[in-house]
Amino acid sequence: MSGNTTFTEADRTDGVEPDMVTASNAPASTAPDTGVEPPVLAMNMIQALNSALDVKMAEDRDVLSFGEDAGYFGGVFRVTDHLQKKHGLTRSFDAPISECGIVAAAIGMGAYGLRPVVEIQFADYIYPAYDQIVSEAAKLRYRSAGQFTSPITIRSPYGGGIFGGQTHSQSPESLFTHIAGLKVVIPSNPYDAKGLLTAAIEDDDPVVFFEPKRLYNGPFDGWHENPVSPWKAQELAQVPTGKYVEPIGKARIMKEGADVTILAWGTMVWVSLAGAEHAGVDAEVIDLRTLVPLDIETIEASVKKTGRCVIVHEAPKTSGYGAELSALVQERCFYHLEAPIGRVCGWDTPYPHAFEWEYFPGPQRVADALKSAMTGGR
């Protein structure tokens, strides 16, 4: 702060840092300025997530948002844009570059009754906070015999398809699905993003909320040579401007089909839809939406109907969440299966920069797996 600037109490509550804001660098809002807000607007995923935070912060003063560059600048991807200006510096603020410290502070806040929503700038940087998430947040209710809870939401952009290389493209969801006490949520579209984030904020237990950054500005079917498709053309981009909740633990059937069941989440939902079309297979595509708790009933009903199952995810194959899904499907649907369960995944290597699309599980690989399932795995 400049030496001749006085930081008053009014400055602390208006959400604007007086020595930083000028006409040229004032943060721009992603929300449309229509005067009277209609009940539903076409939103991209960034706007939908921002709307969820804005609505909950307006409704409940115990909800706050912070992270690296997540206050004044509104985050790297602008998901928290304008929240500081609207809700004040004490409820939307920047944190030091310490993921461990960010999550530790959130756990303490949650134990004392607040509902912090913290941003880890990229999922690749969540590892320094892993001990706090696993040993503290996930265990607090259990170790205190219910005297304390950890109602915190840990948001983080994740996944590849943006040429982020090995340190900006990882999909670490399986590391958190293994931990008792955590919920893991991954939306694939703006409508679910807002409803599920609202549910996560209201949950009394910790939620790890991964946001597929390749989907922030539009659905991505994996055909990277094609022009980018905007969200506005999609029905699931029609997002209510007010509060609504999508239940944690309930999958969405994105496309009904009779030949084979595809289980996917995040970006891979759209790649799976494209892969099924490319293969000419009548696939039933299920967007899991939440990995823990898992909607196993929807999965079981679908696989028993189709007799075949292909699992698609970006993370490396070995010990990926697809392995758990494969085991569950085998245990529950063994006598209904007409072919081995297929998995289309990332490779067991660091995420490459130069060979992005060779690593990325694209629609051609999905189509090949579907054709194999239709011929009994041969």
Coordinates of N, CA and C in Angstrom, one line a residue, residues 45 49 123 154 156-159 170-177 183-190 192-194 196-197 200 207-213 215 247-252 264-270 286-293 312-315 321:
M45 N -19.3 -22.0 -17.3 CA -19.1 -22.6 -15.9 C -18.5 -21.6 -15.0
L49 N -20.4 -20.8 -11.4 CA -19.7 -21.0 -10.1 C -19.6 -19.6 -9.3
A123 N -5.2 -27.9 -9.3 CA -5.2 -29.1 -8.5 C -3.8 -29.7 -8.4
I154 N -13.3 -27.1 -0.7 CA -12.0 -26.9 -1.3 C -12.2 -26.9 -2.8
S156 N -10.9 -26.4 -6.8 CA -9.7 -26.4 -7.5 C -9.9 -26.7 -9.0
P157 N -9.4 -25.9 -9.9 CA -9.4 -26.3 -11.4 C -8.5 -27.5 -11.6
Y158 N -9.0 -28.4 -12.4 CA -8.2 -29.6 -12.6 C -8.3 -30.1 -14.0
G159 N -7.5 -31.1 -14.4 CA -7.5 -31.7 -15.7 C -6.7 -31.0 -16.8
Q170 N -3.0 -32.1 -14.0 CA -3.2 -33.4 -13.4 C -4.7 -33.5 -12.9
S171 N -5.0 -34.8 -12.7 CA -6.4 -35.2 -12.2 C -6.2 -36.1 -11.0
P172 N -6.1 -35.5 -9.8 CA -5.8 -36.3 -8.6 C -7.0 -36.7 -7.8
E173 N -8.2 -36.9 -8.5 CA -9.4 -37.2 -7.7 C -9.3 -38.5 -6.9
S174 N -8.6 -39.5 -7.5 CA -8.6 -40.8 -6.8 C -7.9 -40.7 -5.4
L175 N -7.0 -39.8 -5.3 CA -6.3 -39.6 -4.0 C -7.2 -39.2 -2.9
F176 N -8.3 -38.6 -3.2 CA -9.3 -38.1 -2.2 C -10.5 -39.0 -2.1
T177 N -10.8 -39.8 -3.1 CA -11.9 -40.8 -3.0 C -11.5 -41.9 -2.0
K183 N -16.0 -35.8 0.7 CA -16.9 -35.9 -0.4 C -16.1 -35.3 -1.6
V184 N -16.3 -35.9 -2.8 CA -15.6 -35.5 -4.0 C -16.6 -35.2 -5.1
V185 N -16.6 -34.0 -5.6 CA -17.6 -33.5 -6.5 C -16.9 -33.0 -7.8
I186 N -17.4 -33.4 -9.0 CA -16.8 -32.9 -10.2 C -17.9 -32.6 -11.2
P187 N -18.3 -31.4 -11.4 CA -19.4 -31.1 -12.4 C -18.9 -31.1 -13.8
S188 N -19.8 -31.2 -14.7 CA -19.4 -31.2 -16.2 C -20.1 -30.1 -17.0
N189 N -20.9 -29.3 -16.3 CA -21.7 -28.3 -17.0 C -22.1 -27.2 -16.1
P190 N -22.5 -26.0 -16.6 CA -22.8 -24.8 -15.7 C -23.9 -25.1 -14.8
D192 N -25.1 -27.9 -13.3 CA -24.6 -28.7 -12.2 C -23.6 -28.0 -11.4
A193 N -22.7 -27.2 -12.0 CA -21.7 -26.6 -11.3 C -22.2 -25.7 -10.2
K194 N -23.2 -24.9 -10.5 CA -23.8 -24.0 -9.5 C -24.6 -24.8 -8.5
L196 N -24.3 -27.9 -7.5 CA -23.5 -28.8 -6.7 C -22.6 -27.9 -5.8
L197 N -22.1 -26.8 -6.3 CA -21.3 -25.9 -5.4 C -22.1 -25.4 -4.2
A200 N -22.4 -28.2 -1.8 CA -21.1 -28.4 -1.1 C -20.9 -27.3 0.0
V207 N -15.8 -30.9 1.5 CA -16.0 -31.3 0.1 C -14.9 -30.9 -0.8
V208 N -14.3 -31.8 -1.5 CA -13.3 -31.4 -2.5 C -14.0 -31.3 -3.8
F209 N -13.9 -30.1 -4.4 CA -14.7 -29.7 -5.5 C -13.8 -29.4 -6.7
F210 N -13.7 -30.4 -7.6 CA -12.8 -30.2 -8.7 C -13.6 -29.6 -9.9
E211 N -13.0 -28.6 -10.5 CA -13.6 -27.9 -11.7 C -12.8 -28.1 -12.9
P212 N -13.4 -28.9 -13.9 CA -12.6 -29.1 -15.1 C -12.4 -27.9 -15.9
K213 N -11.1 -27.4 -15.9 CA -10.9 -26.1 -16.5 C -11.0 -26.0 -18.0
L215 N -13.5 -27.1 -19.4 CA -14.9 -26.8 -19.6 C -15.4 -25.4 -19.2
P247 N -28.4 -32.3 -5.7 CA -28.0 -33.2 -4.6 C -26.6 -33.9 -4.8
I248 N -25.8 -33.9 -3.8 CA -24.5 -34.6 -3.8 C -24.8 -36.1 -3.7
G249 N -24.3 -36.9 -4.6 CA -24.5 -38.3 -4.5 C -25.5 -38.8 -5.5
K250 N -25.8 -38.0 -6.5 CA -26.8 -38.4 -7.5 C -26.2 -38.2 -8.9
A251 N -26.1 -39.3 -9.7 CA -25.6 -39.2 -11.0 C -26.7 -38.6 -12.0
R252 N -26.2 -38.2 -13.2 CA -27.1 -37.7 -14.2 C -26.9 -38.5 -15.5
A264 N -18.5 -41.7 -16.7 CA -17.5 -40.6 -16.9 C -17.9 -39.5 -16.0
W265 N -16.9 -38.5 -15.9 CA -17.2 -37.3 -15.1 C -16.3 -36.2 -15.7
G266 N -16.7 -34.9 -15.4 CA -15.9 -33.8 -15.9 C -15.9 -33.7 -17.4
T267 N -14.7 -33.4 -18.0 CA -14.6 -33.2 -19.4 C -14.9 -34.5 -20.2
M268 N -14.6 -35.6 -19.5 CA -14.8 -36.9 -20.2 C -16.2 -37.3 -20.5
V269 N -17.2 -36.6 -19.9 CA -18.6 -36.8 -20.2 C -18.8 -36.4 -21.7
W270 N -18.3 -35.2 -22.0 CA -18.5 -34.7 -23.4 C -17.7 -35.5 -24.4
I286 N -23.4 -41.9 -18.5 CA -23.8 -41.5 -17.2 C -22.7 -40.5 -16.7
D287 N -23.1 -39.3 -16.3 CA -22.2 -38.4 -15.7 C -22.3 -38.6 -14.2
L288 N -21.2 -39.1 -13.5 CA -21.3 -39.5 -12.1 C -21.5 -38.2 -11.2
R289 N -21.0 -37.1 -11.6 CA -21.1 -35.8 -10.9 C -20.4 -35.8 -9.6
T290 N -20.7 -36.8 -8.7 CA -20.0 -37.0 -7.5 C -19.4 -38.4 -7.4
L291 N -18.1 -38.4 -7.1 CA -17.5 -39.7 -7.0 C -17.7 -40.3 -5.6
V292 N -17.7 -39.5 -4.6 CA -18.0 -39.9 -3.2 C -18.9 -38.9 -2.6
P293 N -20.2 -39.2 -2.2 CA -20.8 -40.6 -2.3 C -21.2 -40.9 -3.8
V312 N -14.4 -44.0 -18.4 CA -13.5 -43.1 -19.1 C -13.1 -42.0 -18.1
H313 N -11.8 -41.8 -17.9 CA -11.3 -40.7 -17.1 C -9.9 -40.3 -17.5
E314 N -9.6 -39.0 -17.2 CA -8.3 -38.4 -17.6 C -7.1 -38.9 -16.8
A315 N -7.3 -39.2 -15.6 CA -6.2 -39.6 -14.7 C -5.5 -40.9 -15.2
Y321 N -9.6 -43.9 -10.3 CA -10.9 -44.2 -9.8 C -11.7 -45.2 -10.6

